[in-house]
Tab-separated table of N, CA and C in Angstrom:
chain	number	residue	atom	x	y	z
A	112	UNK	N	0.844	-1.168	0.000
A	112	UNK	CA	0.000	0.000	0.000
A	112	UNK	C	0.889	1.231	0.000
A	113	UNK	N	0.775	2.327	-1.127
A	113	UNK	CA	1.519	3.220	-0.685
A	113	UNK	C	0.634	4.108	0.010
A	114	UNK	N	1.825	4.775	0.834
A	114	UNK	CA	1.589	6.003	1.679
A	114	UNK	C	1.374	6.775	1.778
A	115	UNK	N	1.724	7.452	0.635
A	115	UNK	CA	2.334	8.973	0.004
A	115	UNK	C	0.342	9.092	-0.016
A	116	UNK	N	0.181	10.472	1.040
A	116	UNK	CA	-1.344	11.287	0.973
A	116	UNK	C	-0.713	12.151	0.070
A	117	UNK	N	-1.850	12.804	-0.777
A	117	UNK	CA	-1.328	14.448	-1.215
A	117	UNK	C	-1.190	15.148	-0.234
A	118	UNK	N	-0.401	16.105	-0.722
A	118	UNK	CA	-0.232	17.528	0.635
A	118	UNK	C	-1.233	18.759	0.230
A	119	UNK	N	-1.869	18.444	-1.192
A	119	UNK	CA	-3.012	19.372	-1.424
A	119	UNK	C	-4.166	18.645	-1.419
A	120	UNK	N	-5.043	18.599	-0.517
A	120	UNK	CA	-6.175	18.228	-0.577
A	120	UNK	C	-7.519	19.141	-1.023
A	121	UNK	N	-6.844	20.294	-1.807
A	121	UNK	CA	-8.240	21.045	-2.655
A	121	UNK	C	-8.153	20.020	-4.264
A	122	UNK	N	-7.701	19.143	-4.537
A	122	UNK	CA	-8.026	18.940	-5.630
A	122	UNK	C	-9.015	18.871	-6.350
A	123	UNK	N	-9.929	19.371	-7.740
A	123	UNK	CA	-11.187	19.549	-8.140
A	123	UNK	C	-11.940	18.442	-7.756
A	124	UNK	N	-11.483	16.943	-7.636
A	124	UNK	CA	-12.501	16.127	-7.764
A	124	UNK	C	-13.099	16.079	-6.623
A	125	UNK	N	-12.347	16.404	-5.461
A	125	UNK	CA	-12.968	16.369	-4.082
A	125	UNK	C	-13.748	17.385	-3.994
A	126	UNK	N	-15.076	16.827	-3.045
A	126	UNK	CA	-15.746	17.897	-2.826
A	126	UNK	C	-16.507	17.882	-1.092
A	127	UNK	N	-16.548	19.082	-1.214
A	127	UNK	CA	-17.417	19.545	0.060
A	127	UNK	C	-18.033	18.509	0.735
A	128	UNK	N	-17.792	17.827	2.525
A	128	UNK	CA	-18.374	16.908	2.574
A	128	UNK	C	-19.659	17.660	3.585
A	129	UNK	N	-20.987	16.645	3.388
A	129	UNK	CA	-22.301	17.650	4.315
A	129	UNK	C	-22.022	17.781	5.602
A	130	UNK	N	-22.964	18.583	6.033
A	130	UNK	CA	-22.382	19.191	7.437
A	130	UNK	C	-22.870	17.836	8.256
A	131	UNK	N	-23.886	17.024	8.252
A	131	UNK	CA	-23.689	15.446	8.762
A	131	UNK	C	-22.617	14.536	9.062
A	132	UNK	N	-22.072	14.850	7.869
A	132	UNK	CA	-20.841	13.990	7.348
A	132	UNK	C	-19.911	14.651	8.438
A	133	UNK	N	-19.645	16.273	7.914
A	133	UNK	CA	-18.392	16.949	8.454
A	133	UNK	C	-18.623	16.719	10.445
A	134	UNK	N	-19.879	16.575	10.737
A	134	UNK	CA	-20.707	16.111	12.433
A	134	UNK	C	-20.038	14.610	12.852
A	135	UNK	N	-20.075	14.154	11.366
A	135	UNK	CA	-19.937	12.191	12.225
A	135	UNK	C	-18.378	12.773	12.200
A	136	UNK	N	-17.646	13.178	11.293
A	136	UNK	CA	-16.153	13.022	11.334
A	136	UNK	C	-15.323	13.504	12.457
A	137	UNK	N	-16.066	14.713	12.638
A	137	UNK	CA	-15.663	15.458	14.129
A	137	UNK	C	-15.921	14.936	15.522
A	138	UNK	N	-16.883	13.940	15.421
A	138	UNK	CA	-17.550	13.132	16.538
A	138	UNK	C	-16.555	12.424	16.579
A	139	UNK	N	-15.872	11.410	15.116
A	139	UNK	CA	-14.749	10.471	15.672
A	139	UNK	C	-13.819	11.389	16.434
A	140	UNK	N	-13.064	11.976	15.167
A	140	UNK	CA	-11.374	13.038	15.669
A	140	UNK	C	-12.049	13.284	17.695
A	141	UNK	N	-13.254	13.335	17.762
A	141	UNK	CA	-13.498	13.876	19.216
A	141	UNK	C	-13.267	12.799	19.955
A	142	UNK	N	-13.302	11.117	19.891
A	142	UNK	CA	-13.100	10.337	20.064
A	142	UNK	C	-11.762	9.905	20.223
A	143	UNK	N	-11.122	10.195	19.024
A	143	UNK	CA	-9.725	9.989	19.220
A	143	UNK	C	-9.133	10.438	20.137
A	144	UNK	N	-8.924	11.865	19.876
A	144	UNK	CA	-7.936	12.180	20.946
A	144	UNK	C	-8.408	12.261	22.264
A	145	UNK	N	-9.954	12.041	22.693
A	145	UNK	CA	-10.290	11.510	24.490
A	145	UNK	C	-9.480	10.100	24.964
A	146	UNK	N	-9.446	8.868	23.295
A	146	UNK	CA	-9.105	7.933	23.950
A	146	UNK	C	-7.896	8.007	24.031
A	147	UNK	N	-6.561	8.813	23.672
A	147	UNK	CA	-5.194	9.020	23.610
A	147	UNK	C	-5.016	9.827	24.473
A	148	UNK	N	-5.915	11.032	25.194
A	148	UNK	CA	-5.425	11.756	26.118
A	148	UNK	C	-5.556	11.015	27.448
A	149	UNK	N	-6.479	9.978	27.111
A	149	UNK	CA	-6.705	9.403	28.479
A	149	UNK	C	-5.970	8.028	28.248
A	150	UNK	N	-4.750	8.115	27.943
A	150	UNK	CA	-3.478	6.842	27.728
A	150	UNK	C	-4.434	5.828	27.291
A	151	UNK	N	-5.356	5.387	26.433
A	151	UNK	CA	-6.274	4.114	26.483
A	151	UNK	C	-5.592	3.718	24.976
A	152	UNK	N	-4.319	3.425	24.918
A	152	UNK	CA	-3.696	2.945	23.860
A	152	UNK	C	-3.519	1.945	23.444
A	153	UNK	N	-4.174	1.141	23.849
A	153	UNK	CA	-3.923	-0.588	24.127
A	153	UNK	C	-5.567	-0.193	22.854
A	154	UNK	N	-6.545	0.794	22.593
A	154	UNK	CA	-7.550	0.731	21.864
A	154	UNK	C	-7.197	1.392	20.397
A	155	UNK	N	-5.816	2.470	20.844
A	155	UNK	CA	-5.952	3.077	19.037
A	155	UNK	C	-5.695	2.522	18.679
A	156	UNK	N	-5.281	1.149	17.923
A	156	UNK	CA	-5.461	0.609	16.992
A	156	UNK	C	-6.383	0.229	16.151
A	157	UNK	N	-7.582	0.236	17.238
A	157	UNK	CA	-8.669	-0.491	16.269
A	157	UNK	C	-9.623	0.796	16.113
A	158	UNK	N	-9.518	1.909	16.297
A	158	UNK	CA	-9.468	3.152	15.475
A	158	UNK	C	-9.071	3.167	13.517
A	159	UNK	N	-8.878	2.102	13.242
A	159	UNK	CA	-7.564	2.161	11.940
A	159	UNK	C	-8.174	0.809	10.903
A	160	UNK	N	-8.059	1.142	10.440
A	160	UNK	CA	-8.504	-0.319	9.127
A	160	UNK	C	-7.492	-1.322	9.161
A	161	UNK	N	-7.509	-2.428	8.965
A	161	UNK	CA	-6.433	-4.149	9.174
A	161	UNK	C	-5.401	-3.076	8.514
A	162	UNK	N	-5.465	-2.573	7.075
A	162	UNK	CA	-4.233	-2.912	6.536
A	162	UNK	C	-4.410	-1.055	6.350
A	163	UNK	N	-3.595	-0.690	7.158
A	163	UNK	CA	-3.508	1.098	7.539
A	163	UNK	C	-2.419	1.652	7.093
A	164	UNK	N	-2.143	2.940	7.203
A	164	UNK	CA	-1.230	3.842	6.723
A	164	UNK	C	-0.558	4.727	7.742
A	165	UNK	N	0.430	5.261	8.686
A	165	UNK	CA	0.120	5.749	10.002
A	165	UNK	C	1.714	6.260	9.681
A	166	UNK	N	1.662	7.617	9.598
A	166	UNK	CA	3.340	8.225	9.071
A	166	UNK	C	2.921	9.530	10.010
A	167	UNK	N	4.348	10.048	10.495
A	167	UNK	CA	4.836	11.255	11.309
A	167	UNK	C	6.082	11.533	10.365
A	168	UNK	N	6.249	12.844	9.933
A	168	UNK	CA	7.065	13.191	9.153
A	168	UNK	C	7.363	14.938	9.186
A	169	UNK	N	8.341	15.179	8.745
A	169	UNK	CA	8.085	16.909	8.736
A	169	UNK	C	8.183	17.641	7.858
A	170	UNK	N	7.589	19.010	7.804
A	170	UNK	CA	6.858	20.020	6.766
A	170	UNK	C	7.963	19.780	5.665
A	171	UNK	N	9.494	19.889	5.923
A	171	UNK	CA	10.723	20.045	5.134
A	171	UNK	C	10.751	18.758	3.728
A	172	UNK	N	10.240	17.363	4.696
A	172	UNK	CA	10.663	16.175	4.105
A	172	UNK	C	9.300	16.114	3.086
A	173	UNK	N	7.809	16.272	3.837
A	173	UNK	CA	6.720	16.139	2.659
A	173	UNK	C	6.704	17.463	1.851
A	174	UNK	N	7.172	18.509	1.806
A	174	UNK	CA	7.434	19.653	0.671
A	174	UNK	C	8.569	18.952	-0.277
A	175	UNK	N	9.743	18.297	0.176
A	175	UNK	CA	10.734	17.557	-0.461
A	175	UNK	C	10.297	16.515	-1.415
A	176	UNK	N	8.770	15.840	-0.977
A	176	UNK	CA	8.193	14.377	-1.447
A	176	UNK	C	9.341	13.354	-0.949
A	177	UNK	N	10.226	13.667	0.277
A	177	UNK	CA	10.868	12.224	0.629
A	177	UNK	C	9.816	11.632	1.698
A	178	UNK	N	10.036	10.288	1.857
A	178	UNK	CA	9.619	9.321	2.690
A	178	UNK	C	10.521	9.036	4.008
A	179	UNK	N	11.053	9.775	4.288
A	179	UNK	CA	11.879	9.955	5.784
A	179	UNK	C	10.595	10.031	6.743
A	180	UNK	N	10.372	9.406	7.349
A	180	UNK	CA	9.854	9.362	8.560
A	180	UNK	C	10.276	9.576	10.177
A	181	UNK	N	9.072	10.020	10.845
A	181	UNK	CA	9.671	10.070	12.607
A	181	UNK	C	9.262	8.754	13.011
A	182	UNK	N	7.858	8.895	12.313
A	182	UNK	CA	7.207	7.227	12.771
A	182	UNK	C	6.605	6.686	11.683
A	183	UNK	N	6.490	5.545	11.421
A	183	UNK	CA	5.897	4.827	10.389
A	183	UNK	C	5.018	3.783	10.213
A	184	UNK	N	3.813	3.282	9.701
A	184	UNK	CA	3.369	2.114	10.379
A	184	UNK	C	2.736	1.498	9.163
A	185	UNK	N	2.554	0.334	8.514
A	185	UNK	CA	1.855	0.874	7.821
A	185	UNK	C	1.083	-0.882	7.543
A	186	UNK	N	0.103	-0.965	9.248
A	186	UNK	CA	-0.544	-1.842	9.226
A	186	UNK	C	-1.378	-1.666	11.122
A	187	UNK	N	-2.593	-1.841	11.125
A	187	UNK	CA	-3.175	-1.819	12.450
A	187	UNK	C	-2.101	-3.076	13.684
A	188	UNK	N	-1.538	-3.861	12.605
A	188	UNK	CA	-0.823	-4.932	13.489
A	188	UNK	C	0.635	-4.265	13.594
A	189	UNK	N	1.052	-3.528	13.198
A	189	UNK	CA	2.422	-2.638	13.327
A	189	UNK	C	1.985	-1.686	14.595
A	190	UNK	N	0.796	-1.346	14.210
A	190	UNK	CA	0.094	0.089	15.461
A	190	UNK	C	0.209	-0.384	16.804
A	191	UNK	N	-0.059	-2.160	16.812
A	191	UNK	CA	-0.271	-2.895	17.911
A	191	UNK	C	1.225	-3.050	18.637
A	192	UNK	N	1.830	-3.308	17.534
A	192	UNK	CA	3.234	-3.148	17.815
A	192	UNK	C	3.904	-2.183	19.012
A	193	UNK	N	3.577	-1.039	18.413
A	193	UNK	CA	4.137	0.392	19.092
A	193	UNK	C	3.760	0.366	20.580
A	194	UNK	N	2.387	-0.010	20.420
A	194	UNK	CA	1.705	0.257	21.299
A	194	UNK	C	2.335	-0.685	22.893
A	195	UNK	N	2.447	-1.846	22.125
A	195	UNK	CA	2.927	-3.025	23.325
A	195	UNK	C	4.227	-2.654	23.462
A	196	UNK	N	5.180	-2.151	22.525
A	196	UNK	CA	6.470	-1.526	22.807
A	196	UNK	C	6.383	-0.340	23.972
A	197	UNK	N	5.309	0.629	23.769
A	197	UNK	CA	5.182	1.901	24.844
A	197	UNK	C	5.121	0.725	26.655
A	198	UNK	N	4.460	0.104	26.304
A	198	UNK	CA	4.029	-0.823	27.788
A	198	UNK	C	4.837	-1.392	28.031
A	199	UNK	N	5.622	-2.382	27.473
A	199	UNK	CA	6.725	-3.379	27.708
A	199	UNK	C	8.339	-2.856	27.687
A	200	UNK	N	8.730	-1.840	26.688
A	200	UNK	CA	9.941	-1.875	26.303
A	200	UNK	C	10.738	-1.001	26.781
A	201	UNK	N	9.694	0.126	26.114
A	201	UNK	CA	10.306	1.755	26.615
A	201	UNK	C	10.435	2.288	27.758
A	202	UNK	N	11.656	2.802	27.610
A	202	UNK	CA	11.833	3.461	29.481
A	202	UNK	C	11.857	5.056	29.173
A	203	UNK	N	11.102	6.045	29.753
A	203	UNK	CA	10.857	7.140	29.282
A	203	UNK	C	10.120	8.134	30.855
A	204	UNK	N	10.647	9.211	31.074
A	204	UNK	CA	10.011	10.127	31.961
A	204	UNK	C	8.469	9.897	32.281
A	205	UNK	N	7.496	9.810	33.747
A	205	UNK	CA	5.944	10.438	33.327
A	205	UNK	C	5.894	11.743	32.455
A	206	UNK	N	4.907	11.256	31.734
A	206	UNK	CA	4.379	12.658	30.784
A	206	UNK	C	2.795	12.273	30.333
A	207	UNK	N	2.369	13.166	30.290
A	207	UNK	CA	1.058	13.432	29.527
A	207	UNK	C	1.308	14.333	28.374
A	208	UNK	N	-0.009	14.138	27.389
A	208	UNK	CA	-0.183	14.686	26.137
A	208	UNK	C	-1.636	15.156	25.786
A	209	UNK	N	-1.683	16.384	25.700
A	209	UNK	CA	-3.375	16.794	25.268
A	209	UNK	C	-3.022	17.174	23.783
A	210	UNK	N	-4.212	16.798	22.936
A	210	UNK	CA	-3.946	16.800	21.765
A	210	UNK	C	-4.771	17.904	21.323
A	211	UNK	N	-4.730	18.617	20.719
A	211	UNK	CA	-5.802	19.648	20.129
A	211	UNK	C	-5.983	19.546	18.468
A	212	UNK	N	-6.883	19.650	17.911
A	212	UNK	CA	-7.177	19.720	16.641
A	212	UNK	C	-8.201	21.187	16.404
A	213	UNK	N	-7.894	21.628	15.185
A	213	UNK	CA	-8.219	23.007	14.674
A	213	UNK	C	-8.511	23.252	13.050
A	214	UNK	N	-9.689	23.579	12.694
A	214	UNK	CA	-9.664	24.066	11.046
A	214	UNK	C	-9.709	22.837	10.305
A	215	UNK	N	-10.263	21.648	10.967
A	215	UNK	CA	-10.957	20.689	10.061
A	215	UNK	C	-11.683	20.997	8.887
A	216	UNK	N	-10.908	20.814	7.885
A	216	UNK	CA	-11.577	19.966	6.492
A	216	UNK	C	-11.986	19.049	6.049
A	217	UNK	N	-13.355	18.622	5.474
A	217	UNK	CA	-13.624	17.249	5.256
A	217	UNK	C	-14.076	17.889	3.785
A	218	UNK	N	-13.497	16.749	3.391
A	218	UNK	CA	-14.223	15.908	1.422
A	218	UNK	C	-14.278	14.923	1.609
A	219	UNK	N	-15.479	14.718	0.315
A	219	UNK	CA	-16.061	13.480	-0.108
A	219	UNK	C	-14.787	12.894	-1.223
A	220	UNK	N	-14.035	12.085	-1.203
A	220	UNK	CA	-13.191	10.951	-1.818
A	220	UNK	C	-13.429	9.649	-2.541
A	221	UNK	N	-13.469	9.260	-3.333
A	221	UNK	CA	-13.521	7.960	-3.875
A	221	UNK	C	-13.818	7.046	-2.667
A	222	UNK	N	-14.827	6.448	-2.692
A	222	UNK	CA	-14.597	5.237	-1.340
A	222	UNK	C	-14.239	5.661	-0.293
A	223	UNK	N	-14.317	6.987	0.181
A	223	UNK	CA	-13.867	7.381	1.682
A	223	UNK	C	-14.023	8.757	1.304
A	224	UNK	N	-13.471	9.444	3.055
A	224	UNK	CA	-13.316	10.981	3.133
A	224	UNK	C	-12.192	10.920	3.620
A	225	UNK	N	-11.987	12.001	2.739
A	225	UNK	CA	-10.558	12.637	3.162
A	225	UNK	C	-10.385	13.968	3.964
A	226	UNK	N	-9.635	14.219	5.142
A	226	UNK	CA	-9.768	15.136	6.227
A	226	UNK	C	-8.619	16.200	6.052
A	227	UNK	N	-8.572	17.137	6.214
A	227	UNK	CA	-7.034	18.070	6.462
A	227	UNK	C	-7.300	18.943	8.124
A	228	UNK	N	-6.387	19.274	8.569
A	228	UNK	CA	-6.874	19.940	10.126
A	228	UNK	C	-4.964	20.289	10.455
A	229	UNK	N	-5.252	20.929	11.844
A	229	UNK	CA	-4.287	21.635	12.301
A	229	UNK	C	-4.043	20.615	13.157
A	230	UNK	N	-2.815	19.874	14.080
A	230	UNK	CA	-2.676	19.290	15.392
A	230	UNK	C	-1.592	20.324	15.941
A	231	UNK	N	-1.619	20.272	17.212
A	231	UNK	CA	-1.023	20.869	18.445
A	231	UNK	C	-1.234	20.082	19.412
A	232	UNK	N	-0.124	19.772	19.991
A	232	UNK	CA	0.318	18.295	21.185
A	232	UNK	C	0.811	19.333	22.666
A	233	UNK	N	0.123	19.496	23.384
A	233	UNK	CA	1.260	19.985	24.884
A	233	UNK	C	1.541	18.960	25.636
A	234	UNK	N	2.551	19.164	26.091
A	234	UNK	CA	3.384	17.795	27.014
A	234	UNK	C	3.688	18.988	28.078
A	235	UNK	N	3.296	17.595	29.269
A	235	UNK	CA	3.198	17.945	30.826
A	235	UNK	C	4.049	16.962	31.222
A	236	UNK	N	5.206	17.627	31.625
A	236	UNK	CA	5.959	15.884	32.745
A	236	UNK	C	6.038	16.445	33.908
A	237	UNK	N	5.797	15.888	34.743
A	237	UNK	CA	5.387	15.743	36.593
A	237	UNK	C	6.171	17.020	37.032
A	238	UNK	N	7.194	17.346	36.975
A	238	UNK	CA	8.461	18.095	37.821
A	238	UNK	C	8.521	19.312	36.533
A	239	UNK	N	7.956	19.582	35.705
A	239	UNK	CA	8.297	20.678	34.777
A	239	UNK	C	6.451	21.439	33.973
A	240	UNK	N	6.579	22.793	33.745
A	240	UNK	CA	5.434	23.449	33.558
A	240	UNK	C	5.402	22.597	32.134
A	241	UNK	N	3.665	22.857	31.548
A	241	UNK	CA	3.103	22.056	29.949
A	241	UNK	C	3.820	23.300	29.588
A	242	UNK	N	4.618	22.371	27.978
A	242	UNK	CA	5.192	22.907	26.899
A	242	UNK	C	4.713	22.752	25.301
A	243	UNK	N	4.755	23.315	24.018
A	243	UNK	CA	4.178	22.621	23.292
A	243	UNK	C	5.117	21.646	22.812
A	244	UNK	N	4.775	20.255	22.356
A	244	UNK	CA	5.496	19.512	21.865
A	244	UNK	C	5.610	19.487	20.382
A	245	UNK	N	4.471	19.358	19.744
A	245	UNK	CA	4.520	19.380	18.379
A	245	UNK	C	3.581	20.227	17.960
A	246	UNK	N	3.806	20.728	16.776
A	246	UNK	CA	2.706	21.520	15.618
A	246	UNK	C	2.850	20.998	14.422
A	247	UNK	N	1.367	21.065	13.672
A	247	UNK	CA	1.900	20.700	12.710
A	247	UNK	C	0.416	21.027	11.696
A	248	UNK	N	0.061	19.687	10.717
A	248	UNK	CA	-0.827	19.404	10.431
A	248	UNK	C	-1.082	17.839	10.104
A	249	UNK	N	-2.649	17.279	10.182
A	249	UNK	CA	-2.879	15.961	9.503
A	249	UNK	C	-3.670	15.667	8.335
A	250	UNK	N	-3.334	14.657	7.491
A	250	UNK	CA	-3.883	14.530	6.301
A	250	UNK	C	-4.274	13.147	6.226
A	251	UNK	N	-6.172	13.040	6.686
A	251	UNK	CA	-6.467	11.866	7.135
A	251	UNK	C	-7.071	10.820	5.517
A	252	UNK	N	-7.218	9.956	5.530
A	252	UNK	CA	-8.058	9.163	4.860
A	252	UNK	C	-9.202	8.368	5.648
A	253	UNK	N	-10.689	8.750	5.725
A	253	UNK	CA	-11.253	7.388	6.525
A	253	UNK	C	-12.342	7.100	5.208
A	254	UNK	N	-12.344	5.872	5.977
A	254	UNK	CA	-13.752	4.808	5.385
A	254	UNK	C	-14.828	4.595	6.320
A	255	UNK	N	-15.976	3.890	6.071
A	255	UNK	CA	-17.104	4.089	6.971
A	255	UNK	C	-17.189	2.109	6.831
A	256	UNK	N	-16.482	1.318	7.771
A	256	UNK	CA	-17.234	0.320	8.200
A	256	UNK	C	-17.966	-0.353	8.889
A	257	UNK	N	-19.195	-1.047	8.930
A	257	UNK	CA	-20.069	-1.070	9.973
A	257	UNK	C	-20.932	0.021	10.723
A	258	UNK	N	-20.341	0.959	9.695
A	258	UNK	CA	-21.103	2.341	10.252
A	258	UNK	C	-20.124	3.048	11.123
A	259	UNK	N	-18.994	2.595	11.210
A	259	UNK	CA	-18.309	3.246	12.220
A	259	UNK	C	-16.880	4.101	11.351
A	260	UNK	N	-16.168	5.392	11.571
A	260	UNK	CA	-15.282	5.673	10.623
A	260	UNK	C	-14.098	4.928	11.356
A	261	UNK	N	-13.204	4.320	9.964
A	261	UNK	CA	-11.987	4.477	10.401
A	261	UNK	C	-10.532	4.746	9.881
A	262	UNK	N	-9.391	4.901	10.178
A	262	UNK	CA	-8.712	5.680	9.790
A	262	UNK	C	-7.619	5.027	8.525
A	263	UNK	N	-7.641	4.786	7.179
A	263	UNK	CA	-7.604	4.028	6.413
A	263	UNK	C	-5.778	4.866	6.220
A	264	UNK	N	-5.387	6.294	5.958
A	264	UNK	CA	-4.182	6.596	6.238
A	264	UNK	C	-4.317	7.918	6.946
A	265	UNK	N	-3.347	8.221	7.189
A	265	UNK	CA	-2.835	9.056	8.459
A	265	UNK	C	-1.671	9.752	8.594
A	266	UNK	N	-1.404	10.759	8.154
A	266	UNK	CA	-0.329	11.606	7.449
A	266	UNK	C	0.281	13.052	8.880
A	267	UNK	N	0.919	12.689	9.574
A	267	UNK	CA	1.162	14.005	10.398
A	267	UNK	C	2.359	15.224	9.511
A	268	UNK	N	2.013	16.059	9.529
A	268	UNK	CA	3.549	16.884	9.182
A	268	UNK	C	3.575	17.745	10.021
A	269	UNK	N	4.667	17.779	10.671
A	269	UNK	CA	5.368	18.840	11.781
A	269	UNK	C	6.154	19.894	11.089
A	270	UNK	N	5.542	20.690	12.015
A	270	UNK	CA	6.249	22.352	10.981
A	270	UNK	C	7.253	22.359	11.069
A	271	UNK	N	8.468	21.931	12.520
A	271	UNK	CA	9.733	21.880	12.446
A	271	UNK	C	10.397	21.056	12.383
A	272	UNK	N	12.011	21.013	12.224
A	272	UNK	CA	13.128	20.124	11.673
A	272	UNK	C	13.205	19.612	12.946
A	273	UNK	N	13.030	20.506	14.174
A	273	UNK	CA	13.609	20.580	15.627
A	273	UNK	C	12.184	19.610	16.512
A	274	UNK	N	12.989	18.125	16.125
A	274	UNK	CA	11.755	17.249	17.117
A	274	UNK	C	11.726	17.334	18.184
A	275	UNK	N	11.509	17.404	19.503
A	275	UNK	CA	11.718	16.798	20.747
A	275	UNK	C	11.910	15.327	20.518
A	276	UNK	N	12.990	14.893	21.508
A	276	UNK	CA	13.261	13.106	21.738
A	276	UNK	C	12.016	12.590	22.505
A	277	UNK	N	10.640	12.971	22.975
A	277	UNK	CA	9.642	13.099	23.231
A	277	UNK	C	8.427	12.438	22.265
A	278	UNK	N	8.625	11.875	21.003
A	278	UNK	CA	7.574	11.305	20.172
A	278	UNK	C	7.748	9.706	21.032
A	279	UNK	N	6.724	9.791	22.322
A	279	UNK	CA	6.691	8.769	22.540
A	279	UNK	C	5.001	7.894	22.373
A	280	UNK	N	4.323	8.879	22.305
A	280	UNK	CA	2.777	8.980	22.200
A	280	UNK	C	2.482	8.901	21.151
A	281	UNK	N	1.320	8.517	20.381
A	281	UNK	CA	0.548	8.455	19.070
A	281	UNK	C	-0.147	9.969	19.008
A	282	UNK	N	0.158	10.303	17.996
A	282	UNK	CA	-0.594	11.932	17.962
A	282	UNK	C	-1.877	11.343	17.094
């Protein structure tokens, strides 16, 4: 499956999705990040279609069109991966992460909708004031199965070169 989302999502064929549509989509994204702010990570995966798309990358590398990644995934059983890695493997400071999303776009897509929006991540660790961690934007793909959306690819771009060693969370 390739990866590569466009980075322009006005293209003519897409169009305007209804304000229903643009209601259910915002209902998920509202979903998401409750179940990630509230560490319930052992569930984003199944947020995501079997065979998914799930890239962190920055503004420099997708203006470039390289495939350099921060994070990469590009299967719900890879997502599962990370996830049991955060629990089992990684040794890392307490921290929390509130996620914010802003300036959602939704179109109607071939077989799905396609999303564009703003993310902003603040990180709180125990002994130090919340800082922002990341900015950026996402460039979603979902499908509607069972009636439920889910996230078919998943495109982050971070505005800066300058990561924090801090991408320990799923944005």
């Amino acid at each position: 499956m390739s990866g590569a989302l466009s980075t322009n999502v006005d293209k003519p064929q897409l169009r305007m999705a209804s304000r229903d549509v643009r209601a259910d989509v915002q209902a998920f994204y509202d979903e998401y990040i409750a179940l990630l702010d509230d560490g319930e990570f052992d569930a984003w995966p199944d947020l995501f279609t079997k065979e998914c798309f799930y890239r962190i990358t920055t503004r420099e590398n997708a203006e470039a069109g390289y495939d350099l990644s921060l994070i990469c995934a590009e299967s719900a059983g890879m997502l599962r991966d990370r996830v049991r890695a955060l629990d089992k493997t990684m040794m890392f400071g307490p921290r929390s992460y509130r996620r914010f999303l802003s300036g959602l776009r939704v179109f109607y897509d071939n077989g799905g909708i396609q999303t564009r929006g703003n993310l902003l991540v603040i990180e709180t660790l125990v002994d130090k004031p919340s800082q922002v961690a990341f900015c950026g934007r996402f460039e979603d793909k979902l499908i509607c199965e069972g009636g439920n959306h889910l996230l078919e690819k998943r495109l982050i771009v971070l505005d800066t070169e300058m990561i924090p060693n801090s991408l320990i969370y799923p944005l």
